Every structure is written in C-alpha cells, then in structure tokens.
C-alpha cells in the first residue's frame, strides 16, 4: 500500500483520541496534514469545541483555513493532547523528529502537553535510531565554527539546503544541521552532549516524551502503547 495512505489511516485513527473541550497540540508534516483534516471534519460534524496550538506556520494556516480555532502556546493554560509525526521511532518509544524543520517548536509544545501521541507509517519503526539524519536547529551566527566542531567529533554534520542551494531556515529563522550518524547507540548520552553545545538551540532526539504511537500498517492502523507492552 502506498505510504501516504498508511499515514492518512494512522492520522484518522489518532483523531479519535480528541475529545470535546480539549486544547490540542498539532504537529507538523505530511502525516499531520491528514490529522488536521480529520480533526477539522470532527469539529464540523460533531460540533466539537476545541482549541488548537500549532507547531509551525504551515500547520496553523491549514488548521485556521479548516475552521479549527487556534491560539498561541502562551494563551492557553496547558495542552491536553499533542499529536505529531516522527521520522524514526524505536521499540522504547524514543524518536527522531525535525525532518520538517519544526522540531524546536514541536519539542516546546510536547513538553507542555499532558499527553503526546505520534502518528507514523510502519516504515518509521526502527530497531536503532540514527539512519534518519538527526536534525539540529542552530543559531546562524558562528554556525560554520559549530559545524567544524561537530565534524571534529565525528558526527558527520551537513547544513540542510533548499533546492537552490541556500541554507534552509526554520520558522525561528535558524539553520538546520543534520548529523548523518547511521546508528545512535546511546541516545540519552548524545542528547546530553548536544544540550551542552553553545549555538545548538535544540536537537531532534525526542526521548521519554511519548507513550502512544499510532502506526499505519498494511493491515490497518495499530496503536502501540508503552503501558501495555
Ligand atoms: C517535522 C517533523 C515531522 O513530524 C516528521 O518529519 C515526520 O514528517 P512526515 O509526517 O511528513 O513524514 O518532525 O519537523
């Protein structure tokens, strides 16, 4: 089955977790695109009273265009549930995000959410994280020096570029450096080290944040729950 269909089915299943009255965090990416459509449909058909908090300009625009009332994070008391995509998820529910350049805002929204759910197609499930390049959002000033430092550490960094060869910018006007690691044997140790690097605003390792993953599979959407094993 085509990957987009699996993404759509996972997104539609996850939209069932949304309840009337909730404040919902909305992630970013092609899977979340389907989620926003599915939530907007429920708002319309079931007259749900929801407030959305977006993790990117594109998600906010889509949600508003479909009639989901949106607020900024600081305008809400807390987020009840955030649903987001991911680039890789391992069997311990640890993940890599940031393929869509939004992981800084996504992580801020995630840590302010009572519950986080990821929606992925089955190709995103991995034994070991790291095949997908690990994104870092970095301050443009001095980023060449930072890139060299990362190179010296053997972390195989590369700027994320647009099609025209210019450096890709995030919504916060920072650059992305991707680490082409292949395998990340110790995600917590790497995250700790990256947290200490001046100029790195945020890395794409999302550790210990998610307990539920909705996976689009060729046999239909499956809900993986860390509590149920
Ligand atoms: C954006 C993200 C996305 O959630 C991730 O890249 C997955 O995207 P998609 O649903 O398009 O495969 O982290 O920064």
Coordinates of N, CA, C and O in Angstrom, one line a residue, residues 74-223:
X74 N 1.3 30.4 24.8 CA 1.2 31.2 26.0 C -0.2 31.7 26.3 O -0.5 32.3 27.3
X75 N -1.1 31.5 25.3 CA -2.5 32.0 25.6 C -3.4 30.8 26.2 O -4.5 31.0 26.4
X76 N -2.8 29.6 26.3 CA -3.6 28.5 26.9 C -2.9 28.1 28.2 O -1.7 28.3 28.4
X77 N -3.7 27.5 29.1 CA -3.2 27.1 30.4 C -2.3 25.9 30.2 O -1.2 25.9 30.8
X78 N -2.7 24.9 29.5 CA -1.9 23.8 29.2 C -2.5 23.0 28.0 O -3.6 23.3 27.6
X79 N -1.7 22.2 27.4 CA -2.3 21.4 26.3 C -2.6 20.0 26.8 O -1.8 19.4 27.5
X80 N -3.8 19.6 26.5 CA -4.3 18.2 26.9 C -3.6 17.1 26.1 O -3.2 16.1 26.7
X81 N -3.5 17.3 24.8 CA -3.0 16.2 24.0 C -2.3 16.9 22.8 O -2.9 17.7 22.1
X82 N -1.1 16.4 22.5 CA -0.5 16.8 21.2 C -0.3 15.6 20.3 O 0.2 14.5 20.8
X83 N -0.6 15.7 19.1 CA -0.4 14.6 18.1 C 0.5 15.1 17.1 O 0.3 16.2 16.5
X84 N 1.6 14.4 16.8 CA 2.6 14.8 15.9 C 3.2 13.6 15.1 O 3.0 12.5 15.6
X85 N 3.8 13.9 14.0 CA 4.5 12.8 13.3 C 5.9 12.6 13.9 O 6.3 13.2 14.9
X86 N 6.7 11.7 13.3 CA 8.0 11.4 13.7 C 8.8 10.9 12.5 O 8.2 10.3 11.5
X87 N 10.1 11.0 12.5 CA 10.9 10.5 11.4 C 11.4 9.0 11.7 O 11.5 8.2 10.7
X88 N 11.7 8.7 12.9 CA 12.0 7.4 13.3 C 11.5 7.2 14.7 O 11.5 8.1 15.6
X89 N 11.1 5.9 15.0 CA 10.6 5.6 16.4 C 11.2 4.2 16.7 O 11.1 3.3 15.9
X90 N 11.9 4.1 17.8 CA 12.4 2.7 18.2 C 11.4 2.0 19.2 O 10.4 2.6 19.5
X91 N 11.8 0.8 19.6 CA 10.8 0.0 20.3 C 10.6 0.5 21.8 O 9.8 0.1 22.5
X92 N 11.5 1.4 22.2 CA 11.4 2.1 23.5 C 10.6 3.4 23.4 O 10.6 4.2 24.3
X93 N 10.0 3.6 22.2 CA 9.2 4.9 22.0 C 10.1 6.1 22.1 O 9.6 7.2 22.4
X94 N 11.4 6.0 21.7 CA 12.2 7.1 21.6 C 12.2 7.5 20.1 O 12.1 6.6 19.2
X95 N 12.4 8.7 19.8 CA 12.3 9.1 18.4 C 13.2 10.2 17.9 O 13.8 10.9 18.7
X96 N 13.3 10.3 16.6 CA 13.9 11.4 15.9 C 12.8 12.2 15.2 O 12.0 11.6 14.5
X97 N 12.9 13.5 15.4 CA 12.0 14.4 14.7 C 12.8 15.6 14.1 O 13.9 15.8 14.4
X98 N 12.1 16.3 13.2 CA 12.8 17.5 12.6 C 13.0 17.4 11.2 O 13.6 18.4 10.6
X99 N 12.6 16.3 10.6 CA 12.7 16.2 9.1 C 11.9 17.4 8.4 O 12.3 17.8 7.3
X100 N 10.9 17.9 9.1 CA 10.2 19.0 8.5 C 10.6 20.4 9.1 O 9.9 21.4 9.0
X101 N 11.8 20.4 9.7 CA 12.4 21.7 10.3 C 11.6 22.3 11.4 O 11.8 23.5 11.7
X102 N 10.8 21.5 12.1 CA 9.9 22.1 13.1 C 10.2 21.6 14.5 O 9.4 21.9 15.4
X103 N 11.3 20.8 14.7 CA 11.4 20.1 16.0 C 11.6 21.0 17.2 O 11.2 20.6 18.3
X104 N 12.1 22.2 17.0 CA 12.3 23.1 18.2 C 10.9 23.5 18.8 O 10.6 23.3 19.9
X105 N 10.0 24.0 17.9 CA 8.7 24.4 18.4 C 7.9 23.1 18.8 O 7.1 23.1 19.7
X106 N 8.1 22.0 18.0 CA 7.4 20.8 18.4 C 7.8 20.3 19.8 O 7.0 19.8 20.5
X107 N 9.1 20.4 20.1 CA 9.5 20.0 21.4 C 9.0 20.9 22.5 O 8.6 20.4 23.6
X108 N 8.9 22.2 22.3 CA 8.3 23.1 23.3 C 6.9 22.8 23.5 O 6.4 22.7 24.6
X109 N 6.2 22.5 22.4 CA 4.7 22.1 22.6 C 4.6 20.8 23.3 O 3.8 20.6 24.2
X110 N 5.5 19.8 22.9 CA 5.4 18.5 23.5 C 5.6 18.5 25.0 O 4.9 17.9 25.8
X111 N 6.6 19.3 25.5 CA 6.9 19.3 26.9 C 5.8 20.0 27.7 O 5.8 19.9 28.9
X112 N 5.0 20.8 27.0 CA 3.9 21.5 27.7 C 2.5 20.8 27.5 O 1.5 21.4 27.7
X113 N 2.6 19.5 27.1 CA 1.4 18.7 26.8 C 1.2 17.6 27.9 O 2.2 16.9 28.2
X114 N 0.0 17.4 28.3 CA -0.2 16.4 29.3 C 0.0 15.0 28.7 O 0.4 14.0 29.3
X115 N -0.3 14.9 27.4 CA -0.1 13.6 26.7 C 0.4 13.9 25.3 O -0.1 14.8 24.6
X116 N 1.3 13.0 24.8 CA 1.8 13.1 23.4 C 1.6 11.8 22.7 O 1.9 10.8 23.2
X117 N 1.1 11.9 21.5 CA 0.9 10.7 20.6 C 1.6 11.0 19.3 O 1.5 12.1 18.8
X118 N 2.3 10.0 18.8 CA 2.9 10.1 17.5 C 2.1 9.3 16.5 O 1.6 8.2 16.8
X119 N 2.1 9.8 15.2 CA 1.4 9.1 14.1 C 2.5 8.9 13.0 O 3.1 9.8 12.6
X120 N 2.7 7.6 12.7 CA 3.7 7.3 11.7 C 3.2 6.1 10.8 O 2.3 5.4 11.2
X121 N 3.8 6.0 9.6 CA 3.6 4.8 8.9 C 4.6 3.8 9.3 O 5.7 4.1 9.9
X122 N 4.4 2.5 9.0 CA 5.3 1.4 9.5 C 6.7 1.5 9.1 O 7.6 0.9 9.8
X123 N 7.1 2.3 8.0 CA 8.5 2.4 7.6 C 9.3 3.2 8.6 O 10.5 3.2 8.6
X124 N 8.6 3.9 9.5 CA 9.3 4.7 10.5 C 9.8 4.0 11.7 O 10.5 4.5 12.6
X125 N 9.3 2.7 11.9 CA 9.7 1.9 13.1 C 11.1 1.3 12.8 O 11.3 0.7 11.8
X126 N 12.0 1.5 13.8 CA 13.4 1.0 13.6 C 13.8 0.3 14.9 O 13.3 0.5 16.0
X127 N 14.9 -0.5 14.7 CA 15.5 -1.1 15.9 C 16.4 -0.1 16.6 O 16.4 -0.1 17.8
X128 N 17.2 0.6 15.8 CA 18.1 1.5 16.4 C 17.9 2.9 15.7 O 17.9 2.9 14.4
X129 N 17.9 4.0 16.4 CA 17.7 5.3 15.8 C 19.0 5.7 15.1 O 20.1 5.2 15.4
X130 N 18.9 6.5 14.1 CA 20.1 7.2 13.5 C 20.2 7.0 12.0 O 21.1 7.7 11.5
X131 N 19.5 6.1 11.4 CA 19.6 6.1 9.9 C 19.1 7.4 9.4 O 19.6 7.9 8.4
X132 N 18.0 7.9 9.9 CA 17.5 9.2 9.5 C 18.4 10.2 10.1 O 18.7 10.2 11.4
X133 N 19.0 11.1 9.3 CA 19.9 12.1 9.9 C 19.3 13.0 11.0 O 18.1 13.4 10.9
X134 N 20.0 13.1 12.1 CA 19.5 13.8 13.3 C 19.6 15.3 13.1 O 20.7 15.9 13.0
X135 N 18.4 16.0 13.1 CA 18.4 17.4 12.8 C 18.8 18.2 14.1 O 18.4 17.9 15.2
X136 N 19.6 19.3 13.9 CA 19.9 20.2 15.0 C 19.4 21.6 14.5 O 19.7 22.0 13.3
X137 N 18.6 22.3 15.3 CA 18.3 23.7 14.9 C 19.4 24.6 15.5 O 19.7 24.5 16.7
X138 N 20.1 25.4 14.7 CA 21.3 26.1 15.2 C 21.2 27.6 14.9 O 20.6 28.0 13.9
X139 N 21.8 28.4 15.8 CA 21.9 29.8 15.5 C 22.8 30.1 14.3 O 23.9 29.5 14.3
X140 N 22.3 30.9 13.4 CA 23.2 31.2 12.2 C 24.6 31.7 12.6 O 25.6 31.3 12.0
X141 N 24.7 32.6 13.5 CA 25.9 33.2 13.9 C 26.9 32.2 14.3 O 26.7 31.5 15.3
X142 N 28.0 32.1 13.7 CA 29.1 31.2 14.0 C 28.8 29.7 13.8 O 29.5 28.8 14.3
X143 N 27.8 29.5 12.9 CA 27.4 28.1 12.7 C 28.4 27.3 12.0 O 28.5 26.1 12.1
X144 N 29.3 28.0 11.2 CA 30.4 27.3 10.5 C 31.4 26.8 11.5 O 31.9 25.7 11.3
X145 N 31.6 27.5 12.5 CA 32.5 27.0 13.6 C 31.9 25.8 14.3 O 32.6 24.8 14.6
X146 N 30.6 25.9 14.6 CA 29.9 24.8 15.2 C 30.0 23.6 14.3 O 30.2 22.5 14.8
X147 N 29.7 23.8 13.0 CA 29.8 22.6 12.1 C 31.1 22.0 12.1 O 31.2 20.7 12.2
X148 N 32.2 22.8 12.2 CA 33.6 22.2 12.3 C 33.7 21.4 13.6 O 34.3 20.3 13.5
X149 N 33.2 22.0 14.7 CA 33.3 21.2 16.0 C 32.6 19.9 15.9 O 33.1 18.9 16.4
X150 N 31.5 19.9 15.3 CA 30.7 18.6 15.1 C 31.4 17.6 14.2 O 31.5 16.4 14.5
X151 N 32.1 18.2 13.2 CA 32.9 17.3 12.3 C 34.0 16.7 13.1 O 34.3 15.5 13.0
X152 N 34.7 17.6 13.9 CA 35.9 17.1 14.7 C 35.4 15.9 15.6 O 36.2 15.1 16.0
X153 N 34.2 16.0 16.1 CA 33.7 14.9 17.0 C 33.2 13.7 16.2 O 32.7 12.7 16.8
X154 N 33.3 13.7 14.9 CA 33.0 12.6 14.1 C 31.5 12.4 13.9 O 31.0 11.3 13.6
X155 N 30.7 13.5 14.0 CA 29.3 13.4 13.9 C 28.7 13.7 12.5 O 27.4 13.7 12.4
X156 N 29.5 13.8 11.6 CA 29.1 13.9 10.1 C 28.0 14.9 9.9 O 26.9 14.6 9.4
X157 N 28.3 16.2 10.2 CA 27.3 17.2 10.1 C 27.2 17.7 8.6 O 28.2 17.7 7.9
X158 N 26.0 18.2 8.2 CA 25.8 18.9 7.0 C 24.7 19.9 7.1 O 23.7 19.6 7.8
X159 N 24.9 21.1 6.6 CA 23.7 22.0 6.6 C 22.6 21.5 5.7 O 22.8 20.8 4.7
X160 N 21.4 21.7 6.2 CA 20.2 21.4 5.4 C 20.0 22.5 4.3 O 20.0 23.7 4.7
X161 N 20.0 22.1 3.1 CA 19.9 23.1 2.0 C 18.6 23.1 1.3 O 17.9 22.1 1.2
X162 N 18.2 24.3 0.8 CA 17.0 24.3 -0.1 C 17.4 23.8 -1.5 O 18.6 23.6 -1.8
X163 N 16.4 23.6 -2.4 CA 16.7 23.2 -3.7 C 17.7 24.1 -4.5 O 18.5 23.7 -5.3
X164 N 17.6 25.4 -4.2 CA 18.5 26.4 -4.9 C 19.9 26.5 -4.2 O 20.7 27.3 -4.6
X165 N 20.2 25.6 -3.2 CA 21.5 25.6 -2.6 C 21.7 26.5 -1.4 O 22.7 26.5 -0.7
X166 N 20.6 27.4 -1.1 CA 20.7 28.2 0.0 C 20.4 27.4 1.3 O 19.8 26.4 1.2
X167 N 20.9 27.9 2.4 CA 20.6 27.2 3.7 C 19.2 27.3 4.1 O 18.6 28.4 4.1
X168 N 18.6 26.2 4.4 CA 17.2 26.1 4.8 C 17.0 26.8 6.2 O 17.9 26.7 7.1
X169 N 15.9 27.6 6.3 CA 15.6 28.3 7.5 C 14.4 27.7 8.2 O 13.5 27.3 7.6
X170 N 14.5 27.8 9.6 CA 13.3 27.3 10.3 C 12.3 28.5 10.5 O 12.7 29.6 10.1
X171 N 11.2 28.2 11.1 CA 10.2 29.3 11.4 C 10.8 30.4 12.3 O 10.4 31.6 12.3
X172 N 11.8 30.0 13.1 CA 12.5 30.9 14.0 C 13.7 31.6 13.3 O 14.6 32.2 14.0
X173 N 13.9 31.3 12.0 CA 15.0 31.9 11.2 C 16.4 31.4 11.7 O 17.4 32.1 11.6
X174 N 16.4 30.2 12.1 CA 17.7 29.5 12.4 C 18.0 28.5 11.2 O 17.1 28.2 10.4
X175 N 19.2 28.0 11.3 CA 19.6 27.0 10.3 C 19.4 25.6 10.9 O 19.2 25.4 12.1
X176 N 19.4 24.6 10.0 CA 19.4 23.2 10.4 C 20.7 22.5 10.0 O 21.1 22.7 8.8
X177 N 21.3 21.9 10.9 CA 22.4 21.0 10.6 C 22.0 19.6 10.9 O 21.5 19.3 12.0
X178 N 22.1 18.7 9.9 CA 21.8 17.3 10.1 C 23.0 16.4 10.4 O 24.0 16.6 9.7
X179 N 22.9 15.6 11.3 CA 24.0 14.7 11.7 C 23.8 13.3 11.0 O 22.8 12.6 11.4
X180 N 24.7 12.9 10.1 CA 24.5 11.7 9.4 C 25.2 10.5 10.1 O 26.3 10.1 9.8
X181 N 24.5 10.0 11.2 CA 25.2 9.1 12.1 C 25.1 7.7 11.8 O 25.9 6.9 12.2
X182 N 24.0 7.3 11.1 CA 23.9 5.9 10.7 C 23.2 5.1 11.9 O 22.2 4.5 11.7
X183 N 23.8 5.1 13.1 CA 23.3 4.5 14.3 C 23.5 5.4 15.5 O 24.6 5.9 15.6
X184 N 22.6 5.4 16.3 CA 22.8 6.1 17.6 C 22.6 5.1 18.7 O 21.5 4.7 19.1
X185 N 23.8 4.6 19.2 CA 23.7 3.5 20.2 C 23.2 4.0 21.6 O 22.6 3.3 22.3
X186 N 23.6 5.3 21.9 CA 23.2 5.8 23.2 C 22.6 7.2 23.1 O 23.2 8.2 23.3
X187 N 21.3 7.2 22.8 CA 20.6 8.4 22.5 C 20.6 9.4 23.7 O 20.8 10.6 23.5
X188 N 20.5 8.9 24.9 CA 20.5 9.8 26.1 C 21.8 10.5 26.2 O 21.9 11.7 26.5
X189 N 22.9 9.8 26.0 CA 24.2 10.4 26.2 C 24.5 11.4 25.1 O 25.0 12.5 25.3
X190 N 24.0 11.1 23.9 CA 24.2 12.1 22.8 C 23.3 13.3 23.0 O 23.8 14.4 22.8
X191 N 22.1 13.1 23.5 CA 21.2 14.2 23.8 C 21.9 15.1 24.8 O 21.9 16.4 24.7
X192 N 22.4 14.5 25.9 CA 23.1 15.3 27.0 C 24.2 16.1 26.4 O 24.4 17.3 26.7
X193 N 25.0 15.5 25.5 CA 26.2 16.2 25.0 C 25.7 17.4 24.1 O 26.2 18.5 24.2
X194 N 24.7 17.1 23.2 CA 24.2 18.2 22.3 C 23.5 19.3 23.1 O 23.6 20.5 22.7
X195 N 22.9 19.0 24.2 CA 22.3 20.0 25.1 C 23.3 21.0 25.6 O 23.0 22.2 25.9
X196 N 24.6 20.6 25.6 CA 25.6 21.5 26.2 C 26.3 22.3 25.1 O 27.2 23.1 25.4
X197 N 26.0 22.0 23.8 CA 26.8 22.7 22.8 C 26.2 24.1 22.5 O 25.0 24.3 22.1
X198 N 27.0 25.1 22.7 CA 26.6 26.5 22.5 C 26.3 26.7 21.0 O 27.1 26.3 20.2
X199 N 25.2 27.3 20.7 CA 24.8 27.5 19.3 C 23.7 26.5 18.8 O 23.0 26.8 17.9
X200 N 23.7 25.4 19.5 CA 22.6 24.4 19.2 C 21.4 24.8 20.0 O 21.4 24.8 21.2
X201 N 20.3 25.2 19.3 CA 19.1 25.6 20.0 C 18.4 24.4 20.5 O 17.9 24.4 21.6
X202 N 18.2 23.4 19.6 CA 17.5 22.2 20.0 C 17.9 21.1 19.0 O 18.1 21.3 17.8
X203 N 18.0 19.8 19.5 CA 18.2 18.7 18.7 C 16.9 17.9 18.5 O 16.0 18.1 19.3
X204 N 16.9 17.0 17.5 CA 15.7 16.3 17.2 C 15.5 15.0 17.9 O 14.7 14.2 17.5
X205 N 16.3 14.7 18.9 CA 16.0 13.5 19.7 C 14.9 13.8 20.7 O 15.0 14.7 21.5
X206 N 13.8 13.0 20.6 CA 12.7 13.2 21.5 C 12.6 11.9 22.3 O 12.2 10.9 21.9
X207 N 13.1 12.1 23.6 CA 13.3 10.9 24.5 C 12.3 11.0 25.6 O 12.2 12.1 26.3
X208 N 11.7 9.9 25.9 CA 10.8 9.8 27.1 C 9.7 10.7 27.1 O 9.2 11.2 28.1
X209 N 9.1 11.0 25.9 CA 8.1 12.0 25.8 C 6.7 11.4 25.4 O 5.7 11.9 25.6
X210 N 6.8 10.2 24.8 CA 5.7 9.6 24.1 C 5.4 8.2 24.7 O 6.4 7.4 24.8
X211 N 4.2 7.9 24.9 CA 3.8 6.5 25.4 C 2.9 5.8 24.4 O 2.5 4.7 24.6
X212 N 2.4 6.6 23.5 CA 1.4 6.0 22.5 C 1.8 6.4 21.1 O 2.1 7.6 20.8
X213 N 1.9 5.4 20.2 CA 2.2 5.6 18.8 C 1.2 4.9 18.0 O 0.9 3.7 18.2
X214 N 0.6 5.7 17.1 CA -0.4 5.1 16.1 C 0.3 4.8 14.8 O 0.9 5.8 14.2
X215 N 0.4 3.6 14.4 CA 1.2 3.2 13.2 C 0.3 2.8 12.1 O -0.6 1.9 12.3
X216 N 0.5 3.4 11.0 CA -0.3 2.9 9.8 C 0.4 1.7 9.2 O 1.6 1.8 8.8
X217 N -0.2 0.6 9.1 CA 0.3 -0.7 8.6 C -0.5 -1.2 7.5 O -1.7 -0.8 7.3
X218 N 0.0 -2.1 6.7 CA -0.8 -2.7 5.6 C -2.0 -3.5 6.1 O -2.9 -3.8 5.3
X219 N -2.0 -3.8 7.4 CA -3.1 -4.5 8.0 C -4.1 -3.5 8.7 O -4.9 -3.9 9.5
X220 N -3.9 -2.2 8.5 CA -4.7 -1.2 9.2 C -3.9 -0.6 10.3 O -2.8 -1.0 10.6
X221 N -4.5 0.5 10.8 CA -3.7 1.3 11.9 C -3.6 0.5 13.2 O -4.6 -0.2 13.6
X222 N -2.4 0.5 13.8 CA -2.2 -0.2 15.1 C -1.8 0.8 16.1 O -1.1 1.7 15.8
X223 N -2.3 0.6 17.4 CA -2.0 1.5 18.5 C -1.0 0.8 19.3 O -1.2 -0.3 19.9

